[in-house]
PDB file of C-alpha atoms in Angstrom:
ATOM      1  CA  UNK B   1       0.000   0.000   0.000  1.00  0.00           C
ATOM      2  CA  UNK B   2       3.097   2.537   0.528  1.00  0.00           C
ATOM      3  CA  UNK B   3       3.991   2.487  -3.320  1.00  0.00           C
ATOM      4  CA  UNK B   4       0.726   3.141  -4.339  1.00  0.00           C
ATOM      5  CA  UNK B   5       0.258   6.290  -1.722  1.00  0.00           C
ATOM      6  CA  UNK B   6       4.258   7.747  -3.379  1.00  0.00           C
ATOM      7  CA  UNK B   7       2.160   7.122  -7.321  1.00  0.00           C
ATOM      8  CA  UNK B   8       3.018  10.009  -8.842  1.00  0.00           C
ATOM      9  CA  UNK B   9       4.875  11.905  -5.722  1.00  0.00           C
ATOM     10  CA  UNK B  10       7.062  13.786  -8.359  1.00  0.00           C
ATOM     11  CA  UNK B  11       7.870  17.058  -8.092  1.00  0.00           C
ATOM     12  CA  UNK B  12       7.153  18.887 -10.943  1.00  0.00           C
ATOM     13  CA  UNK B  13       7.537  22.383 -10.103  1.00  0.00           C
ATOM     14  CA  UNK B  14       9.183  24.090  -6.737  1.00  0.00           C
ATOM     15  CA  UNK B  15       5.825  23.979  -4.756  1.00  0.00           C
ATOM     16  CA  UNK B  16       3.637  21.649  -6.441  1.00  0.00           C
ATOM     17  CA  UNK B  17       3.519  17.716  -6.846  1.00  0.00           C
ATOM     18  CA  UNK B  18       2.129  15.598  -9.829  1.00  0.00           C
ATOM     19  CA  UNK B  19       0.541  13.979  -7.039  1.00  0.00           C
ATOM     20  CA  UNK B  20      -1.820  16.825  -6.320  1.00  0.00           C
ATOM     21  CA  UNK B  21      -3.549  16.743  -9.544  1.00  0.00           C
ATOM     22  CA  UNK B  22      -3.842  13.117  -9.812  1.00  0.00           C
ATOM     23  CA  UNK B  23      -7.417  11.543 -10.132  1.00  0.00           C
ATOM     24  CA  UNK B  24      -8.855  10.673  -6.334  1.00  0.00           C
ATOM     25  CA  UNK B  25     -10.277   7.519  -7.839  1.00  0.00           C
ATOM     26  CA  UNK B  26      -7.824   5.917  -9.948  1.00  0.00           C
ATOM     27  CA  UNK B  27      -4.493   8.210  -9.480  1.00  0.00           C
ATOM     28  CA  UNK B  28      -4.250   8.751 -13.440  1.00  0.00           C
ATOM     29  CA  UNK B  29      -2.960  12.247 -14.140  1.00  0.00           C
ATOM     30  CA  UNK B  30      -2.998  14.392 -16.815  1.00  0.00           C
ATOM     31  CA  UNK B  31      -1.619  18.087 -16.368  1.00  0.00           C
ATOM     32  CA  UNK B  32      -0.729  20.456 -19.252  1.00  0.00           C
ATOM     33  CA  UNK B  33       2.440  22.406 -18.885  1.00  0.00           C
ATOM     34  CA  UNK B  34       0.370  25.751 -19.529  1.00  0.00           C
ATOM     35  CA  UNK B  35      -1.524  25.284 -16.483  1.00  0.00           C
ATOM     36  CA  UNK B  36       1.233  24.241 -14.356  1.00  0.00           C
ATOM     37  CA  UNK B  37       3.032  27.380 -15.469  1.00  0.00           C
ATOM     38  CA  UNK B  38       0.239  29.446 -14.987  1.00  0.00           C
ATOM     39  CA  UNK B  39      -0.264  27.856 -11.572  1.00  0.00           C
ATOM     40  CA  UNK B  40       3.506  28.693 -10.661  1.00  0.00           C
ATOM     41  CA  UNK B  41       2.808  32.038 -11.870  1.00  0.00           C
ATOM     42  CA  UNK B  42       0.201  32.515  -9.370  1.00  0.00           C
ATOM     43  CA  UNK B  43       2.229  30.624  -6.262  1.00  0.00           C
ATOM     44  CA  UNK B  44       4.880  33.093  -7.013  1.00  0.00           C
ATOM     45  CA  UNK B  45       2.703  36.046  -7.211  1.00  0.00           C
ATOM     46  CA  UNK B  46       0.920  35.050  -3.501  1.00  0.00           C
ATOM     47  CA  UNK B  47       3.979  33.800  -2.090  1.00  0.00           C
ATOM     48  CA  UNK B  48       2.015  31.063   0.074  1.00  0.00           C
ATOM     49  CA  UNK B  49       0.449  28.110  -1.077  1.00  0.00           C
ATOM     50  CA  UNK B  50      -2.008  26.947  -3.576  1.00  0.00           C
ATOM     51  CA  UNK B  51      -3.904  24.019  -2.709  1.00  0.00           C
ATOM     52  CA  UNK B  52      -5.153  21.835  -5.804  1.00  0.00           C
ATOM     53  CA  UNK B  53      -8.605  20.228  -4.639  1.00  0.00           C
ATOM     54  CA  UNK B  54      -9.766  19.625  -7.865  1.00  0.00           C
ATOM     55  CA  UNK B  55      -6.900  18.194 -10.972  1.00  0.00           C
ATOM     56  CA  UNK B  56      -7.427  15.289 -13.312  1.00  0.00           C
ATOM     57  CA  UNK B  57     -10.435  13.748 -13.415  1.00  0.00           C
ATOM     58  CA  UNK B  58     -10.811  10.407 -15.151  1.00  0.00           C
ATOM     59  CA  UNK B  59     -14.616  10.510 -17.060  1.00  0.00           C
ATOM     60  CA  UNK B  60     -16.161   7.705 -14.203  1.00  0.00           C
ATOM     61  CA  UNK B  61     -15.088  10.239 -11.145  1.00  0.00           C
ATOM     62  CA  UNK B  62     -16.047  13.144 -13.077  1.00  0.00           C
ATOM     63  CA  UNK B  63     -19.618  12.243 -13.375  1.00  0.00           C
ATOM     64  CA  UNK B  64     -19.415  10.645  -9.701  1.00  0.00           C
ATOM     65  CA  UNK B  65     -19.232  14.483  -9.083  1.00  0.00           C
ATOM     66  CA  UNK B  66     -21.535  15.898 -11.020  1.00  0.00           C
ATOM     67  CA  UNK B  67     -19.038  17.613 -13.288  1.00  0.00           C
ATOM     68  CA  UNK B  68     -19.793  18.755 -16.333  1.00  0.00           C
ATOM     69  CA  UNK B  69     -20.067  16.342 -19.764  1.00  0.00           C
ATOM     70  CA  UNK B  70     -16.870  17.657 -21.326  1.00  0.00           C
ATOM     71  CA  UNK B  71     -14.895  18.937 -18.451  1.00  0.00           C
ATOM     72  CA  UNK B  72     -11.262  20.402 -18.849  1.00  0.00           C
ATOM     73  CA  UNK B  73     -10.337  18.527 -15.588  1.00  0.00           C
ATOM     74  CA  UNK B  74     -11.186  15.384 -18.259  1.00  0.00           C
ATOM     75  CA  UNK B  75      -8.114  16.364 -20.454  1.00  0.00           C
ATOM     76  CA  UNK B  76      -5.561  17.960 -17.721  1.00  0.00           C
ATOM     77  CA  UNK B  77      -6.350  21.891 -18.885  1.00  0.00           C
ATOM     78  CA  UNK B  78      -8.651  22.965 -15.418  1.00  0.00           C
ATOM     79  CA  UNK B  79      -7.743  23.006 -11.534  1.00  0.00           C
ATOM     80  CA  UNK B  80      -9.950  24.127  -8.773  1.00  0.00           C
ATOM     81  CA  UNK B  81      -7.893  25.793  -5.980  1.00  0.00           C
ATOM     82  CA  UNK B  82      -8.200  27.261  -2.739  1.00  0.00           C
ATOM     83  CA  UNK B  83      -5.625  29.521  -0.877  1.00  0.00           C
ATOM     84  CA  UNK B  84      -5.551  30.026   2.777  1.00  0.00           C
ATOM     85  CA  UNK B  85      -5.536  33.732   4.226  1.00  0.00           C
ATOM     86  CA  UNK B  86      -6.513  35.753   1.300  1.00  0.00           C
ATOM     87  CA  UNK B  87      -9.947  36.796   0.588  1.00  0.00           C
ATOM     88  CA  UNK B  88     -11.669  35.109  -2.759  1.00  0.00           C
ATOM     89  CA  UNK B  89     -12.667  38.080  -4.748  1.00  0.00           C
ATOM     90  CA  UNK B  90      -8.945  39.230  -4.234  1.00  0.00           C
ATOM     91  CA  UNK B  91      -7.606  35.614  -5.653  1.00  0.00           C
ATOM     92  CA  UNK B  92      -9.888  36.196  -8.374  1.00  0.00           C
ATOM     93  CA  UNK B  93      -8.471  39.926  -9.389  1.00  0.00           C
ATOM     94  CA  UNK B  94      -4.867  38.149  -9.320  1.00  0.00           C
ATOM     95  CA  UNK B  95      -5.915  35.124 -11.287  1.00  0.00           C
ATOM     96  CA  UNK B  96      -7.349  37.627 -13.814  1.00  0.00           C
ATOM     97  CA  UNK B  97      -4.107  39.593 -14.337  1.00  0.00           C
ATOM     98  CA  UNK B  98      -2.479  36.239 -14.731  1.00  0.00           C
ATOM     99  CA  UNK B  99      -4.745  35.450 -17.535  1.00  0.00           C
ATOM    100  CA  UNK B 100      -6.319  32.045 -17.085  1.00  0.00           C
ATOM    101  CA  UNK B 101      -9.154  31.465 -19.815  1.00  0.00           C
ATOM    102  CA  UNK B 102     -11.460  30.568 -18.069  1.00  0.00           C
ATOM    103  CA  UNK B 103     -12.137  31.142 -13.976  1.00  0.00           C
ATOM    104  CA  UNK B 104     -15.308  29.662 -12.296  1.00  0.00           C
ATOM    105  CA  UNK B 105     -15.844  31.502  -8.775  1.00  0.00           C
ATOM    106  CA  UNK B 106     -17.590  29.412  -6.385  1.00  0.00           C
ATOM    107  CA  UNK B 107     -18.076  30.971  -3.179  1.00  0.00           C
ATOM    108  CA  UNK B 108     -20.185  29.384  -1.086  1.00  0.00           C
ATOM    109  CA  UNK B 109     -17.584  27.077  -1.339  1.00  0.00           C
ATOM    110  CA  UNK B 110     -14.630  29.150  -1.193  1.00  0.00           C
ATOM    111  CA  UNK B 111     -12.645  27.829  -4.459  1.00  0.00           C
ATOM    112  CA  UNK B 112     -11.996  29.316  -7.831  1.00  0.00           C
ATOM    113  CA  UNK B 113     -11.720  27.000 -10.872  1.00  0.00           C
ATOM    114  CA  UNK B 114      -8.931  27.588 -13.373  1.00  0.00           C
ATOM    115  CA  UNK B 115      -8.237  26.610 -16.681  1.00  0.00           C
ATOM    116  CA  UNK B 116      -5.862  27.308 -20.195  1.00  0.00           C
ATOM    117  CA  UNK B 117      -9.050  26.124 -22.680  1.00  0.00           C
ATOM    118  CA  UNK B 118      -8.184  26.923 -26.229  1.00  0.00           C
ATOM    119  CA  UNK B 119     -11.609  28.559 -26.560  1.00  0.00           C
ATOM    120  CA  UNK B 120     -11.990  32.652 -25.937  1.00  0.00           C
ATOM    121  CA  UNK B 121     -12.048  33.271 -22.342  1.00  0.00           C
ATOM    122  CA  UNK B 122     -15.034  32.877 -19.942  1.00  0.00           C
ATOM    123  CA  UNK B 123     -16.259  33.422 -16.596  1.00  0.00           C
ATOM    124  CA  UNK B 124     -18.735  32.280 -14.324  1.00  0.00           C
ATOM    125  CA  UNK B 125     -20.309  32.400 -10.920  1.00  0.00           C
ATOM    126  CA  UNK B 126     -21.834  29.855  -8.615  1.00  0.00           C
TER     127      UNK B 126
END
């Protein structure tokens, strides 16, 4: 059981794991570099940590959730994140400036979602 909990326990960047974006069901990952770039970009901008809840998602655990049909999370493009200590609508004017194409603020729940989709950007609230 110890090998399978160190699956994917690679470090990929100076703060972040694959680990963290790997699939809570099956531990598949798939992470474009754009995103983790963009996600460094951010972690360096904060200077404290970004917490991945949300990475891969294989297509069984994304409808487990309720996620949407053709989810970026499905092809490694999306994240949902959460950051201690910093208020959301703040996060969301920095994730802006960064330029992710598309940001999903959910705040009843306290995360934003961010993806690089090769579509024109797009915004939402929850």
């Amino acid at each position: 059981m110890q090998m399978l909990n160190s699956t994917n326990n690679i470090k990929i960047a100076e703060h972040f794991n694959l680990s963290e974006f790997a699939c809570p069901c099956c531990n598949h990952v798939m992470l474009h570099p754009k995103l983790l770039g963009k996600l460094v970009e951010l972690r360096d901008v904060l200077e404290r940590p970004v917490y991945i809840t949300s990475g891969y998602r294989c297509p069984r655990y994304n409808q487990k959730i309720g996620g949407v049909v053709n989810s970026y999370h499905c092809i490694g493009l999306a994240g949902d994140i959460k950051v201690g200590d910093i208020n959301l609508i703040e996060l969301l004017d920095i994730c802006e400036n960064i330029d992710f194409k598309g940001i999903g603020f959910y705040e009843k729940k306290n995360f934003l979602h961010l993806d690089v989709r090769p579509t024109k950007r797009t915004r939402w609230r929850e």
